[in-house]
PDB file of C-alpha atoms and ligand atoms in Angstrom:
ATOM      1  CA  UNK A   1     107.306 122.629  93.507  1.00  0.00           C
ATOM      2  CA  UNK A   2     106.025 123.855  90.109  1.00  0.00           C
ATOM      3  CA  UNK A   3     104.380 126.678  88.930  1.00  0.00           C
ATOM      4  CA  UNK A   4     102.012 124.682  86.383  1.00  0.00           C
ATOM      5  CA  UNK A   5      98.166 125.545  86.870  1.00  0.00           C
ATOM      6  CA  UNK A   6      96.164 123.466  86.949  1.00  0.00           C
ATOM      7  CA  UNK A   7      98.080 121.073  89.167  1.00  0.00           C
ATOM      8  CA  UNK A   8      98.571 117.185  87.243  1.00  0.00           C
ATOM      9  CA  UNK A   9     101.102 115.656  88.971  1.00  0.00           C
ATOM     10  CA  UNK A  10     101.709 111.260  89.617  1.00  0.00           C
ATOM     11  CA  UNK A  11     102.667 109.730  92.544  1.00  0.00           C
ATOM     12  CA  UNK A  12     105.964 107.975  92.793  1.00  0.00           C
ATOM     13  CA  UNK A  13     106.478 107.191  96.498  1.00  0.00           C
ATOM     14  CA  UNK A  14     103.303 107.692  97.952  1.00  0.00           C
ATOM     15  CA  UNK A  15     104.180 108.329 101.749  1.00  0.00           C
ATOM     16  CA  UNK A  16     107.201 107.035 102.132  1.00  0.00           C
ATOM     17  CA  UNK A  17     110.545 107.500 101.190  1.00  0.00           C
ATOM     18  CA  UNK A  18     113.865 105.792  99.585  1.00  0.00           C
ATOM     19  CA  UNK A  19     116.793 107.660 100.979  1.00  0.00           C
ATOM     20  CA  UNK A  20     120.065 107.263 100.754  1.00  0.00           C
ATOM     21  CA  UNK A  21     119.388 107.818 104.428  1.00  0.00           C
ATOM     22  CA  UNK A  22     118.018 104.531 104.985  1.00  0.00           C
ATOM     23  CA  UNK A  23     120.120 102.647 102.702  1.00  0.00           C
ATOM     24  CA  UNK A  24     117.505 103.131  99.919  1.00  0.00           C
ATOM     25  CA  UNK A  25     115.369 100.712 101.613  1.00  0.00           C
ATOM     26  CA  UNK A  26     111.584 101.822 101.803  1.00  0.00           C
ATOM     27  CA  UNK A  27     110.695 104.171 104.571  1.00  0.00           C
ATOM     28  CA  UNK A  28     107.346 105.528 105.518  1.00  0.00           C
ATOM     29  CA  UNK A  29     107.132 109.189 105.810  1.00  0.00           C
ATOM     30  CA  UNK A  30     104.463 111.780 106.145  1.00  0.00           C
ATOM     31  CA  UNK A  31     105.821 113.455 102.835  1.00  0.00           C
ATOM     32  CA  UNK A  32     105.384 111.658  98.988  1.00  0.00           C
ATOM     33  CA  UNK A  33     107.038 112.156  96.297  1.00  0.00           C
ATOM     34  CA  UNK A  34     105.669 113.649  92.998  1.00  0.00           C
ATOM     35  CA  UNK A  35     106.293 114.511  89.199  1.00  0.00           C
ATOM     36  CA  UNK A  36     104.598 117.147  87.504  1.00  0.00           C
ATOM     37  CA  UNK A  37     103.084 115.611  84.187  1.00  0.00           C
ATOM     38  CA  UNK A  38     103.586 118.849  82.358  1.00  0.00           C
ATOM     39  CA  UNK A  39     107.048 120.239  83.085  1.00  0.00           C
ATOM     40  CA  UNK A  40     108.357 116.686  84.548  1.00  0.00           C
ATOM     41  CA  UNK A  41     109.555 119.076  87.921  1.00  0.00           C
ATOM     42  CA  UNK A  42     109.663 117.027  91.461  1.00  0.00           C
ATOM     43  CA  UNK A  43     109.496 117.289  94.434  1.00  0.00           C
ATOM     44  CA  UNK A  44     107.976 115.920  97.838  1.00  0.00           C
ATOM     45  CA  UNK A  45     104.953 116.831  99.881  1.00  0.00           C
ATOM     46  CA  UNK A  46     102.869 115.965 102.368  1.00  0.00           C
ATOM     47  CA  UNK A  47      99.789 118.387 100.810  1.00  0.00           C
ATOM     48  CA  UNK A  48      96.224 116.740 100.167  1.00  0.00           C
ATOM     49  CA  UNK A  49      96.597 116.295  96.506  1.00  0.00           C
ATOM     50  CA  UNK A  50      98.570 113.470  96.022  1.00  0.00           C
ATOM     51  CA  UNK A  51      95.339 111.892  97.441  1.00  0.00           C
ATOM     52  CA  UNK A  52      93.879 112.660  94.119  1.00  0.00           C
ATOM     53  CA  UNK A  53      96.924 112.547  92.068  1.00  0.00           C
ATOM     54  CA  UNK A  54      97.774 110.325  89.521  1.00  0.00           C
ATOM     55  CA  UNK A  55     100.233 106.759  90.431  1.00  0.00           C
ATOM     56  CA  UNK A  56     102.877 106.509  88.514  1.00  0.00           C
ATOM     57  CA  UNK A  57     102.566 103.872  85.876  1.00  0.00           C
ATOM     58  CA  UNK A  58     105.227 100.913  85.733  1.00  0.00           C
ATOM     59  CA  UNK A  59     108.033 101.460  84.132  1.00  0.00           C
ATOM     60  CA  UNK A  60     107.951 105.495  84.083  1.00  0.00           C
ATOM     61  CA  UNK A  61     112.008 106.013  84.868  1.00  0.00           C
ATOM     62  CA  UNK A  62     112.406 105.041  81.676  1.00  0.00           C
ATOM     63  CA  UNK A  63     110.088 107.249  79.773  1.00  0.00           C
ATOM     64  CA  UNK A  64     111.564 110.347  80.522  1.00  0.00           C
ATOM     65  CA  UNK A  65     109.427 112.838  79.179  1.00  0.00           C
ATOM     66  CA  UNK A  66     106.170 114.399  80.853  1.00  0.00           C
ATOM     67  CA  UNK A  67     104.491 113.839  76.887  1.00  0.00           C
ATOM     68  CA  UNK A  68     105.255 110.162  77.552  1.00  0.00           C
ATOM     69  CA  UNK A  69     103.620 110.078  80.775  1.00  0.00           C
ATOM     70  CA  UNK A  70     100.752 111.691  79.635  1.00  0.00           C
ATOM     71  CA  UNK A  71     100.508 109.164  77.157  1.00  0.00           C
ATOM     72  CA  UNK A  72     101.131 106.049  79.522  1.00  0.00           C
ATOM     73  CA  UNK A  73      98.525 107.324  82.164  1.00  0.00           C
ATOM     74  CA  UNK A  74      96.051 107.981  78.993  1.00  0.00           C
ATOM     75  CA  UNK A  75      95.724 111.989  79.855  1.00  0.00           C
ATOM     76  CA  UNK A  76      95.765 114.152  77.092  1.00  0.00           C
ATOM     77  CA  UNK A  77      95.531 117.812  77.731  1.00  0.00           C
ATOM     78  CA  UNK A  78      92.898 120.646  77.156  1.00  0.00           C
ATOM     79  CA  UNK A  79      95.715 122.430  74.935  1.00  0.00           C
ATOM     80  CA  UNK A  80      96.643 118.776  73.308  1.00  0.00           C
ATOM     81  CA  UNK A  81      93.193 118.034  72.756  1.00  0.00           C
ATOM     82  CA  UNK A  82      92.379 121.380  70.965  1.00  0.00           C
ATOM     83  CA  UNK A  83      95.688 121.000  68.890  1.00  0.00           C
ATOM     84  CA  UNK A  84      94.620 117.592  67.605  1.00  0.00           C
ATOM     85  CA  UNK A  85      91.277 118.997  66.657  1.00  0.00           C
ATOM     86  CA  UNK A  86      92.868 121.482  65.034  1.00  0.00           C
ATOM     87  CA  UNK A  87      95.491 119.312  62.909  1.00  0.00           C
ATOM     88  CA  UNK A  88      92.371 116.808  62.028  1.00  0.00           C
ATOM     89  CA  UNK A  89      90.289 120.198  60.758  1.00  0.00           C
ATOM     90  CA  UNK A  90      93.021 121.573  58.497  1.00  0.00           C
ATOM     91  CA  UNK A  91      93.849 117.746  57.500  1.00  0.00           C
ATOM     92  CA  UNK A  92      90.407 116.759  55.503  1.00  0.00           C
ATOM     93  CA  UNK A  93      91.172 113.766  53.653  1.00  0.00           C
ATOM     94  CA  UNK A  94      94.869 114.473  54.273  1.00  0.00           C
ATOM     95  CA  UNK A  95      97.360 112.637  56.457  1.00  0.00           C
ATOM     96  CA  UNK A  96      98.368 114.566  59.094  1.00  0.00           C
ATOM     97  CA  UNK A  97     101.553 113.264  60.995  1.00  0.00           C
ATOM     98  CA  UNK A  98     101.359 113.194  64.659  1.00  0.00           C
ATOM     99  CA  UNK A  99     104.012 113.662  66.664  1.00  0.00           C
TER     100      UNK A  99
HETATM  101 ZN1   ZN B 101     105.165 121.711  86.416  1.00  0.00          ZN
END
Protein backbone atom coordinates (compact mmCIF):
# COMPACT_ATOMS: atom_id res chain seq x y z
CA UNK A 1 0.00 0.00 0.00
CA UNK A 2 0.76 3.64 -0.92
CA UNK A 3 1.18 6.62 0.81
CA UNK A 4 -0.75 8.88 -1.89
CA UNK A 5 -3.63 11.08 -0.27
CA UNK A 6 -6.24 11.26 -1.49
CA UNK A 7 -6.61 7.58 -2.29
CA UNK A 8 -7.33 6.96 -6.55
CA UNK A 9 -6.63 3.65 -7.10
CA UNK A 10 -8.42 0.95 -10.19
CA UNK A 11 -9.42 -2.31 -9.74
CA UNK A 12 -7.66 -5.11 -11.50
CA UNK A 13 -8.95 -8.34 -9.91
CA UNK A 14 -11.80 -7.35 -8.09
CA UNK A 15 -12.17 -10.24 -5.42
CA UNK A 16 -10.47 -12.77 -6.70
CA UNK A 17 -7.21 -13.80 -7.49
CA UNK A 18 -4.75 -15.29 -10.35
CA UNK A 19 -2.02 -17.11 -8.56
CA UNK A 20 0.52 -18.97 -9.56
CA UNK A 21 -1.09 -20.92 -6.76
CA UNK A 22 -3.93 -21.97 -8.72
CA UNK A 23 -2.29 -22.37 -11.93
CA UNK A 24 -3.17 -18.73 -12.82
CA UNK A 25 -6.63 -19.77 -13.28
CA UNK A 26 -9.24 -17.28 -11.66
CA UNK A 27 -9.86 -17.70 -8.00
CA UNK A 28 -12.28 -15.88 -5.80
CA UNK A 29 -10.85 -14.38 -2.77
CA UNK A 30 -11.92 -11.98 -0.11
CA UNK A 31 -8.84 -9.69 -1.08
CA UNK A 32 -8.65 -7.53 -4.76
CA UNK A 33 -6.11 -6.36 -6.31
CA UNK A 34 -5.33 -2.62 -6.95
CA UNK A 35 -3.05 0.07 -8.73
CA UNK A 36 -2.58 3.36 -7.45
CA UNK A 37 -3.32 5.87 -10.41
CA UNK A 38 -0.74 8.28 -9.13
CA UNK A 39 2.44 6.42 -8.20
CA UNK A 40 1.31 3.11 -10.26
CA UNK A 41 2.18 1.10 -6.55
CA UNK A 42 0.03 -2.33 -5.97
CA UNK A 43 -1.06 -4.21 -3.92
CA UNK A 44 -4.15 -6.33 -2.62
CA UNK A 45 -6.90 -5.66 -0.15
CA UNK A 46 -9.89 -6.61 1.07
CA UNK A 47 -10.69 -2.73 2.50
CA UNK A 48 -14.10 -0.98 1.44
CA UNK A 49 -12.69 1.19 -1.21
CA UNK A 50 -12.23 -0.82 -4.02
CA UNK A 51 -16.09 -0.67 -3.82
CA UNK A 52 -15.71 2.82 -5.02
CA UNK A 53 -12.57 2.49 -6.88
CA UNK A 54 -12.00 2.83 -10.30
CA UNK A 55 -12.00 -0.75 -12.91
CA UNK A 56 -9.29 -1.00 -14.73
CA UNK A 57 -9.82 -0.12 -18.33
CA UNK A 58 -9.00 -2.81 -21.15
CA UNK A 59 -5.90 -3.04 -22.19
CA UNK A 60 -4.07 -1.20 -19.10
CA UNK A 61 -0.83 -3.82 -18.91
CA UNK A 62 0.19 -2.22 -21.69
CA UNK A 63 0.03 1.38 -20.76
CA UNK A 64 2.40 1.37 -18.16
CA UNK A 65 2.32 4.60 -16.71
CA UNK A 66 -0.19 5.94 -13.92
CA UNK A 67 -0.38 9.43 -16.50
CA UNK A 68 -1.71 6.93 -19.06
CA UNK A 69 -4.24 5.56 -16.86
CA UNK A 70 -5.39 8.68 -15.83
CA UNK A 71 -5.87 9.46 -19.26
CA UNK A 72 -7.67 6.09 -20.31
CA UNK A 73 -10.14 6.26 -17.26
CA UNK A 74 -10.68 10.17 -18.28
CA UNK A 75 -9.39 11.49 -14.61
CA UNK A 76 -7.35 14.35 -14.65
CA UNK A 77 -6.06 15.62 -11.40
CA UNK A 78 -6.66 18.74 -9.12
CA UNK A 79 -2.75 19.49 -9.59
CA UNK A 80 -3.12 18.52 -13.56
CA UNK A 81 -6.05 20.53 -13.88
CA UNK A 82 -4.50 23.70 -12.27
CA UNK A 83 -1.26 23.12 -14.40
CA UNK A 84 -3.25 23.15 -17.63
CA UNK A 85 -4.95 26.31 -16.56
CA UNK A 86 -1.92 27.63 -15.92
CA UNK A 87 -0.05 26.70 -19.34
CA UNK A 88 -3.42 27.99 -21.28
CA UNK A 89 -3.06 31.53 -19.09
CA UNK A 90 0.60 32.17 -19.89
CA UNK A 91 -0.15 30.74 -23.59
CA UNK A 92 -2.67 33.65 -24.99
CA UNK A 93 -2.78 33.22 -28.56
CA UNK A 94 0.31 31.00 -28.27
CA UNK A 95 0.68 27.27 -28.77
CA UNK A 96 1.44 25.69 -25.83
CA UNK A 97 2.72 21.99 -26.21
CA UNK A 98 1.21 19.50 -23.98
CA UNK A 99 2.84 16.80 -22.84
ZN1 LIG B 1 0.40 5.79 -4.70
Amino acid sequence: MCDCRPRLVMVTDYRCNYSAFNGYHFAPSDYSRVWCLRCGGTWRTKAAYVEDAYNAPKGWEQVGSPAKWRAMIGIVLPEEQAARKRAKLLGKGKRVKQR
